[in-house]
mmCIF file of C-alpha atoms in Angstrom:
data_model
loop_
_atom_site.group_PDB
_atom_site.id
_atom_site.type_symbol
_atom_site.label_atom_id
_atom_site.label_comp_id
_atom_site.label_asym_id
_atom_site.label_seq_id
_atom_site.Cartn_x
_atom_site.Cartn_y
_atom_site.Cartn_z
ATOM 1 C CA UNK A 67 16.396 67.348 12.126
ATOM 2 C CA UNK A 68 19.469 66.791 10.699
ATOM 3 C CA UNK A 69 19.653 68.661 7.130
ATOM 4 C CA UNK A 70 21.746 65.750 5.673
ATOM 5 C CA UNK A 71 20.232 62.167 6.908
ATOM 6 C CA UNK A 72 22.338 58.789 5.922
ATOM 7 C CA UNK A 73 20.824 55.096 5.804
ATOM 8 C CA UNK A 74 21.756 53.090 7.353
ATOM 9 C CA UNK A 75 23.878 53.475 10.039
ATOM 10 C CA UNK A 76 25.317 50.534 9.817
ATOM 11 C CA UNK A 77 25.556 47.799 7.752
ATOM 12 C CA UNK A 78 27.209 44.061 7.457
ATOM 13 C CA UNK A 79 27.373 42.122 4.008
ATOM 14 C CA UNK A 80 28.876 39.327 2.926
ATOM 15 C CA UNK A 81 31.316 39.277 0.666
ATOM 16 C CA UNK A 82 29.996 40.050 -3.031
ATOM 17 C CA UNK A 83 27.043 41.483 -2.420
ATOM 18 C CA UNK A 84 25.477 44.734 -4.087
ATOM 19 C CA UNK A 85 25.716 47.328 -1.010
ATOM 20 C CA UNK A 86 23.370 50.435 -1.665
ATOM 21 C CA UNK A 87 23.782 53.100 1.194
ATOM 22 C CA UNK A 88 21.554 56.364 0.676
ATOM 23 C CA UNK A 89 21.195 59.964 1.826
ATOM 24 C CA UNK A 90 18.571 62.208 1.860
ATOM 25 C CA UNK A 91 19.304 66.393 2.366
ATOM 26 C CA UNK A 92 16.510 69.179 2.982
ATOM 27 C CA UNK A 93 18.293 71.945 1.852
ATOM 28 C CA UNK A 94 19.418 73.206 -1.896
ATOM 29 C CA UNK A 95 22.362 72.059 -3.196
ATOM 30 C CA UNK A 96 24.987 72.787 -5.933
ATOM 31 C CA UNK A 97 26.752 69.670 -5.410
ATOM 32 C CA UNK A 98 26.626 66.484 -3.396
ATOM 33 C CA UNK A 99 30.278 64.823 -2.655
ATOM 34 C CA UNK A 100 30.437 60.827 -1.339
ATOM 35 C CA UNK A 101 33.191 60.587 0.689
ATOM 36 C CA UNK A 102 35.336 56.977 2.218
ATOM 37 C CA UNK A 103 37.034 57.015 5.565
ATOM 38 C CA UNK A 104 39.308 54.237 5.894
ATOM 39 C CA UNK A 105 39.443 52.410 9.589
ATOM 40 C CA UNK A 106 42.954 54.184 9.850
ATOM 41 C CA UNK A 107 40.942 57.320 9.762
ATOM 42 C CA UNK A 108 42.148 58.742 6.326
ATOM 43 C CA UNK A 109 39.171 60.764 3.914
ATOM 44 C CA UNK A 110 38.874 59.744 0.124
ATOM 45 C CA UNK A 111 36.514 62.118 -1.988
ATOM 46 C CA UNK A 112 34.829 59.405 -4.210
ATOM 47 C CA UNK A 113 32.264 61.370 -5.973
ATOM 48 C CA UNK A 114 31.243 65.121 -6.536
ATOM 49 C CA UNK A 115 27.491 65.170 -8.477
ATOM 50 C CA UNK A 116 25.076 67.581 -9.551
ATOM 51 C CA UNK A 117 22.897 65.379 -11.631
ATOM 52 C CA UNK A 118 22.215 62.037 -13.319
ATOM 53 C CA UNK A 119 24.749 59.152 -12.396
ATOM 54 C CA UNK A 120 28.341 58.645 -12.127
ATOM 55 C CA UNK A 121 30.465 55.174 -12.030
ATOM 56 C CA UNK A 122 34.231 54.362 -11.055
ATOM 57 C CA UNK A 123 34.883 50.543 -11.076
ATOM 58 C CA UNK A 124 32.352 48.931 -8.866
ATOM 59 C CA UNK A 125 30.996 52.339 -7.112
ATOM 60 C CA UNK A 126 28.040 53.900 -8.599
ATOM 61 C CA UNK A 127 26.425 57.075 -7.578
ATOM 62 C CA UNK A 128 23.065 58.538 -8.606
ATOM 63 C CA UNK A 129 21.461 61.695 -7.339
ATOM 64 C CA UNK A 130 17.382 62.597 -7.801
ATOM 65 C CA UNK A 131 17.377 66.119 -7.442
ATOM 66 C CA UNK A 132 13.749 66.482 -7.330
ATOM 67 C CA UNK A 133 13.942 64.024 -4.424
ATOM 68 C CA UNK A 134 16.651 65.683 -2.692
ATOM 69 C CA UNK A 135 18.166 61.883 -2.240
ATOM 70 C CA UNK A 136 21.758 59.956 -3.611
ATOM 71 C CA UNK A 137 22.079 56.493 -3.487
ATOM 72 C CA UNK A 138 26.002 55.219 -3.203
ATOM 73 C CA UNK A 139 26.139 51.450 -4.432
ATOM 74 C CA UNK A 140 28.604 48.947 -4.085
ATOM 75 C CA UNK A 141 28.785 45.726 -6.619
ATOM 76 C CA UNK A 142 30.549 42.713 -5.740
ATOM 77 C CA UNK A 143 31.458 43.825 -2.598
ATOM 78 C CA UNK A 144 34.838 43.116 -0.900
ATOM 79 C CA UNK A 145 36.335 42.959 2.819
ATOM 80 C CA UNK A 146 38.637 45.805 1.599
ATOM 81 C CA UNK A 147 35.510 48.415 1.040
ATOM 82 C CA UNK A 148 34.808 48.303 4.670
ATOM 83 C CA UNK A 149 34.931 51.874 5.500
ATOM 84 C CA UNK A 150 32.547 54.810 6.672
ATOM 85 C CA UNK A 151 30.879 56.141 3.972
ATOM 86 C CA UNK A 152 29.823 59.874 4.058
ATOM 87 C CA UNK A 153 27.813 61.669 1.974
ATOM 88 C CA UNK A 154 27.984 65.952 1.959
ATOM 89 C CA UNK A 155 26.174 68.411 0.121
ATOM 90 C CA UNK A 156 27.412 71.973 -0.875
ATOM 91 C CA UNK A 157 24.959 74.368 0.182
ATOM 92 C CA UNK A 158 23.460 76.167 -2.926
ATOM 93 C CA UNK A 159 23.946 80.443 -2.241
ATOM 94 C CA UNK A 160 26.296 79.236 0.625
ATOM 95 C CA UNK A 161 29.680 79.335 1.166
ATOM 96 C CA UNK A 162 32.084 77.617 -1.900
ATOM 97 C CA UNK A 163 32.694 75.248 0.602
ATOM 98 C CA UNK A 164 30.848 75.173 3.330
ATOM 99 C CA UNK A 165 30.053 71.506 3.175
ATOM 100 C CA UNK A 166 27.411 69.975 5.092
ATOM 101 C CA UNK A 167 28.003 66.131 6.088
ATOM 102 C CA UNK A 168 25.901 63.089 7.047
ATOM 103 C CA UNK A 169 26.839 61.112 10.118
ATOM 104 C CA UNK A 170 28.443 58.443 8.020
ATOM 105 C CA UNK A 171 27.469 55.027 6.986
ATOM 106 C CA UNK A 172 29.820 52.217 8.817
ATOM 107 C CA UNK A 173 30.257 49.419 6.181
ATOM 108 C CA UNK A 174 31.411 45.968 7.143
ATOM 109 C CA UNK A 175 31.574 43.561 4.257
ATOM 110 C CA UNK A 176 32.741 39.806 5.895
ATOM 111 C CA UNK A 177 34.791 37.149 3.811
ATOM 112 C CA UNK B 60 52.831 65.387 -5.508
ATOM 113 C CA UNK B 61 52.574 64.291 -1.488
ATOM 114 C CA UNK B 62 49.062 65.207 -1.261
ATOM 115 C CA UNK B 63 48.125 67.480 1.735
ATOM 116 C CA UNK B 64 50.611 67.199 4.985
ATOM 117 C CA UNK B 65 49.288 68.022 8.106
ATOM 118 C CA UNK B 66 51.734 67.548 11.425
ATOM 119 C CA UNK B 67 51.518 66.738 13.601
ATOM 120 C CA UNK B 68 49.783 63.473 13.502
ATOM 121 C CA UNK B 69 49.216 62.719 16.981
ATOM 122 C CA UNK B 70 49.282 65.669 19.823
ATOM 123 C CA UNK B 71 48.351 64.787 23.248
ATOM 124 C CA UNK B 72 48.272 67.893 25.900
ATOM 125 C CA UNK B 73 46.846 69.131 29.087
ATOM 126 C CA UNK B 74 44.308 71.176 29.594
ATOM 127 C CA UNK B 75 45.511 74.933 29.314
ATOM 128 C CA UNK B 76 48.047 74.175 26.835
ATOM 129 C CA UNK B 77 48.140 76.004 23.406
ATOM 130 C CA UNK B 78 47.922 73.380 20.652
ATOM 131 C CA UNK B 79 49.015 74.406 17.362
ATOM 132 C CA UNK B 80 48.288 72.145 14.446
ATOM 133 C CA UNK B 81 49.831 72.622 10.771
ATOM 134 C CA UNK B 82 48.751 72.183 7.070
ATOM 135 C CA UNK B 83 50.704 71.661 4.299
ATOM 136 C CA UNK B 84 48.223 72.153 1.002
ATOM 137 C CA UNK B 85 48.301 70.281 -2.238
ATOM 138 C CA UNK B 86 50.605 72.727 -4.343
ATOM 139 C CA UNK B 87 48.499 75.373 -6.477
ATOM 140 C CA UNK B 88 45.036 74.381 -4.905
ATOM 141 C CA UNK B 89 43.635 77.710 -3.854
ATOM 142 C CA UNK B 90 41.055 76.775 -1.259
ATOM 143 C CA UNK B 91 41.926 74.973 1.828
ATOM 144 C CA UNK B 92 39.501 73.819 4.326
ATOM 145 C CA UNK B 93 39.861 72.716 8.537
ATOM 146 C CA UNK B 94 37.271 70.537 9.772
ATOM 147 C CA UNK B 95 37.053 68.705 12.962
ATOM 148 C CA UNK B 96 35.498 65.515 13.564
ATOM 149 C CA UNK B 97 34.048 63.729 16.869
ATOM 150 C CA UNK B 98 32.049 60.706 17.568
ATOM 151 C CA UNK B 99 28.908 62.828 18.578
ATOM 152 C CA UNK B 100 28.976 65.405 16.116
ATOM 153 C CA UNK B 101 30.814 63.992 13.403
ATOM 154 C CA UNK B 102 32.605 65.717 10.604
ATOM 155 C CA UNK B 103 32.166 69.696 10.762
ATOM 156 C CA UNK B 104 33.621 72.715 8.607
ATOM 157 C CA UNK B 105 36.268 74.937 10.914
ATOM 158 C CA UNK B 106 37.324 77.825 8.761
ATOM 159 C CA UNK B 107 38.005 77.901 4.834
ATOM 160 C CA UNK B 108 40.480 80.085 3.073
ATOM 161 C CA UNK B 109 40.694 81.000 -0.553
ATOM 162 C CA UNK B 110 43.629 82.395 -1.675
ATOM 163 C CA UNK B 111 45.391 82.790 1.843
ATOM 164 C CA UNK B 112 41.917 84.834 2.647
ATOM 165 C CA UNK B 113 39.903 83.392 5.067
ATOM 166 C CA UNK B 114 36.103 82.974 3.721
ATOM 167 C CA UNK B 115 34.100 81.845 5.966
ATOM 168 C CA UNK B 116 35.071 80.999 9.838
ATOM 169 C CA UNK B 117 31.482 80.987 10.858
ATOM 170 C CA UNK B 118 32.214 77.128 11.990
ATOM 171 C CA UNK B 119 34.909 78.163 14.760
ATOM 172 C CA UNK B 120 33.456 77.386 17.854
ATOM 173 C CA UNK B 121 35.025 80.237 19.948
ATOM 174 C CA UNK B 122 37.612 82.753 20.485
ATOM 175 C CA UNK B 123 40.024 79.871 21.811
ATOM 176 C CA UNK B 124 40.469 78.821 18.160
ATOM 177 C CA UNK B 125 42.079 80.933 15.695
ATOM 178 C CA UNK B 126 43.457 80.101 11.712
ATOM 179 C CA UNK B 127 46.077 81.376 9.703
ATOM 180 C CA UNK B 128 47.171 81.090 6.458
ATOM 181 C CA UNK B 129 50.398 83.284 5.710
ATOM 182 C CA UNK B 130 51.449 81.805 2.356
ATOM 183 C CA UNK B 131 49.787 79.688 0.000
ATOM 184 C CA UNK B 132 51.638 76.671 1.348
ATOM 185 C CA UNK B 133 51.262 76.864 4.710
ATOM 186 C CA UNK B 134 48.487 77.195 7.041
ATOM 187 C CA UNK B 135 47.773 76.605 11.158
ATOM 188 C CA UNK B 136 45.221 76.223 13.337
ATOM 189 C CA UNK B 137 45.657 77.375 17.029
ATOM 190 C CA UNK B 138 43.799 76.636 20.421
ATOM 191 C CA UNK B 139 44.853 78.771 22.707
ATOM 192 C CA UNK B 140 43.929 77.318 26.148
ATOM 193 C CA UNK B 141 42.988 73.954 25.360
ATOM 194 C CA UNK B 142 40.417 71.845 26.574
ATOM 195 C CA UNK B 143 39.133 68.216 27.021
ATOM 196 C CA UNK B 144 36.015 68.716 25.054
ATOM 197 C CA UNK B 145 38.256 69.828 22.527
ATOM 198 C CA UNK B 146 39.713 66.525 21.994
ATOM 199 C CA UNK B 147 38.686 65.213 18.113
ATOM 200 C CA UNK B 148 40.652 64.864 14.457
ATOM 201 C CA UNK B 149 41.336 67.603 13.233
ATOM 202 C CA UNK B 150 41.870 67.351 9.064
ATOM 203 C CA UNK B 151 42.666 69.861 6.287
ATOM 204 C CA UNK B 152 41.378 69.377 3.128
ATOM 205 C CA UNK B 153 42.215 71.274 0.007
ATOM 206 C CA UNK B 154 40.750 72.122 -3.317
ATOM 207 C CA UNK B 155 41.337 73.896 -6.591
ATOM 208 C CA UNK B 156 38.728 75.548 -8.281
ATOM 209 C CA UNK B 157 37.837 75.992 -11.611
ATOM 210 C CA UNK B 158 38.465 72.278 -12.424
ATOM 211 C CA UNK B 159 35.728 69.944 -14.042
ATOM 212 C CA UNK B 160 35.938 68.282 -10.218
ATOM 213 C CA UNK B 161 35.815 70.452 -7.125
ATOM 214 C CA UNK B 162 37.465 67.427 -4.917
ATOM 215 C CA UNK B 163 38.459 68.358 -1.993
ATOM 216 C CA UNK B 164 41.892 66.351 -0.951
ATOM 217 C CA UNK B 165 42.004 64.923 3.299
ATOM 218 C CA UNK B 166 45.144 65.138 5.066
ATOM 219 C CA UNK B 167 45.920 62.414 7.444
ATOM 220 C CA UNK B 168 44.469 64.125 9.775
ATOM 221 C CA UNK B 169 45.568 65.509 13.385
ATOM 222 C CA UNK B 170 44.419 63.347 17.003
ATOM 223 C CA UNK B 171 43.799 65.699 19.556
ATOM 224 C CA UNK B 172 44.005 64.541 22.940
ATOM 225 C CA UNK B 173 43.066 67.061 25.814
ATOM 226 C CA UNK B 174 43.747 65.491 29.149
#
């Protein structure tokens, strides 16, 4: 099992819809980083999070650290936040860096 | 700033070449980070330096692969002989800590093609 598991795989919207995309990790963490890879193949960090919620413009990130589970969402989604979405965890005791990713969430959002 | 450089972008070799690829850091970040990324196994931690000291290379698959970081602006990563399987992107990533928000900054990335 993989210790950091993304939902779903995959996903199409339509244009404006509220996206959520979620992870789940089995190990303890320090930190939990979303991350955006563009279709060109370039990596934005979106959000780093420890706790509680954080928003920039329409992205919104919570993490449930009890649950060991974040939840990325997307309002009024556009054709221009298709992307693979990634979510990573820093290992808590581990390495400063040693970041452990999900297999990515492929976002499609059509016109 | 240019953000981090990494050259070159595209490298396409045979088999039993050495492949060396190159990092240019975000000036004063003090970590820097190589990852590698395939279809099947998707995104996975290389080698990480802090302060030109390597950390933690516990993610280098074998002896073929080596790191260096002489300087704080410069680092490379070295496959020395190449092969297929090793074909992937290859992207350095670097960070500063101490700052309210340990983000770690992509490169473009590296393509790797091992024929």
């Amino acid at each position: 099992k993989n210790e950091v598991e993304q939902s779903p795989q995959n996903l199409t919207a339509q244009e404006g819809e509220f996206i959520t995309i979620n992870c789940s990790y089995s190990v303890g963490i320090s930190a939990l980083h979303w991350l955006q890879q563009h279709p060109g193949g370039g990596i934005v960090s979106l959000f780093m999070l420890s706790s509680g919620k954080k928003k920039h413009g329409r992205l919104i990130a919570t993490i449930n650290i009890q649950e060991k589970h974040s939840s990325l969402h997307i309002t009024a989604s556009h054709p221009r936040d298709s992307a693979v979405y990634i979510c990573a965890v820093s290992h808590y005791g581990g390495s400063q860096g040693n970041l452990i990713f999900g297999k990515g969430t492929k976002l499609s959002v059509k016109p | 700033d240019a953000g981090v450089i990494q050259s070159p972008r595209h490298e396409v070799t045979e088999m039993g070449q050495e492949v060396t690829l190159r990092c240019k850091p975000i000036s004063g970040h003090d970590y820097l980070f190589w990852y590698r990324q395939t279809m099947m196994r998707g995104l996975e931690l290389l080698i990480y330096f802090n302060n030109n000291v390597p950390i933690d290379d516990s993610g280098m698959p074998e002896d073929r692969f080596s790191a260096k970081m002489p300087n704080a602006s410069f680092s490379t990563l070295k496959i020395q002989p190449s092969e297929p399987r090793d074909s992937a992107v290859y992207f350095c990533a670097s960070s500063l800590l101490g700052s309210s928000y340990n983000e770690q900054f992509f490169g473009p990335g590296t393509r790797l093609t091992v024929l």
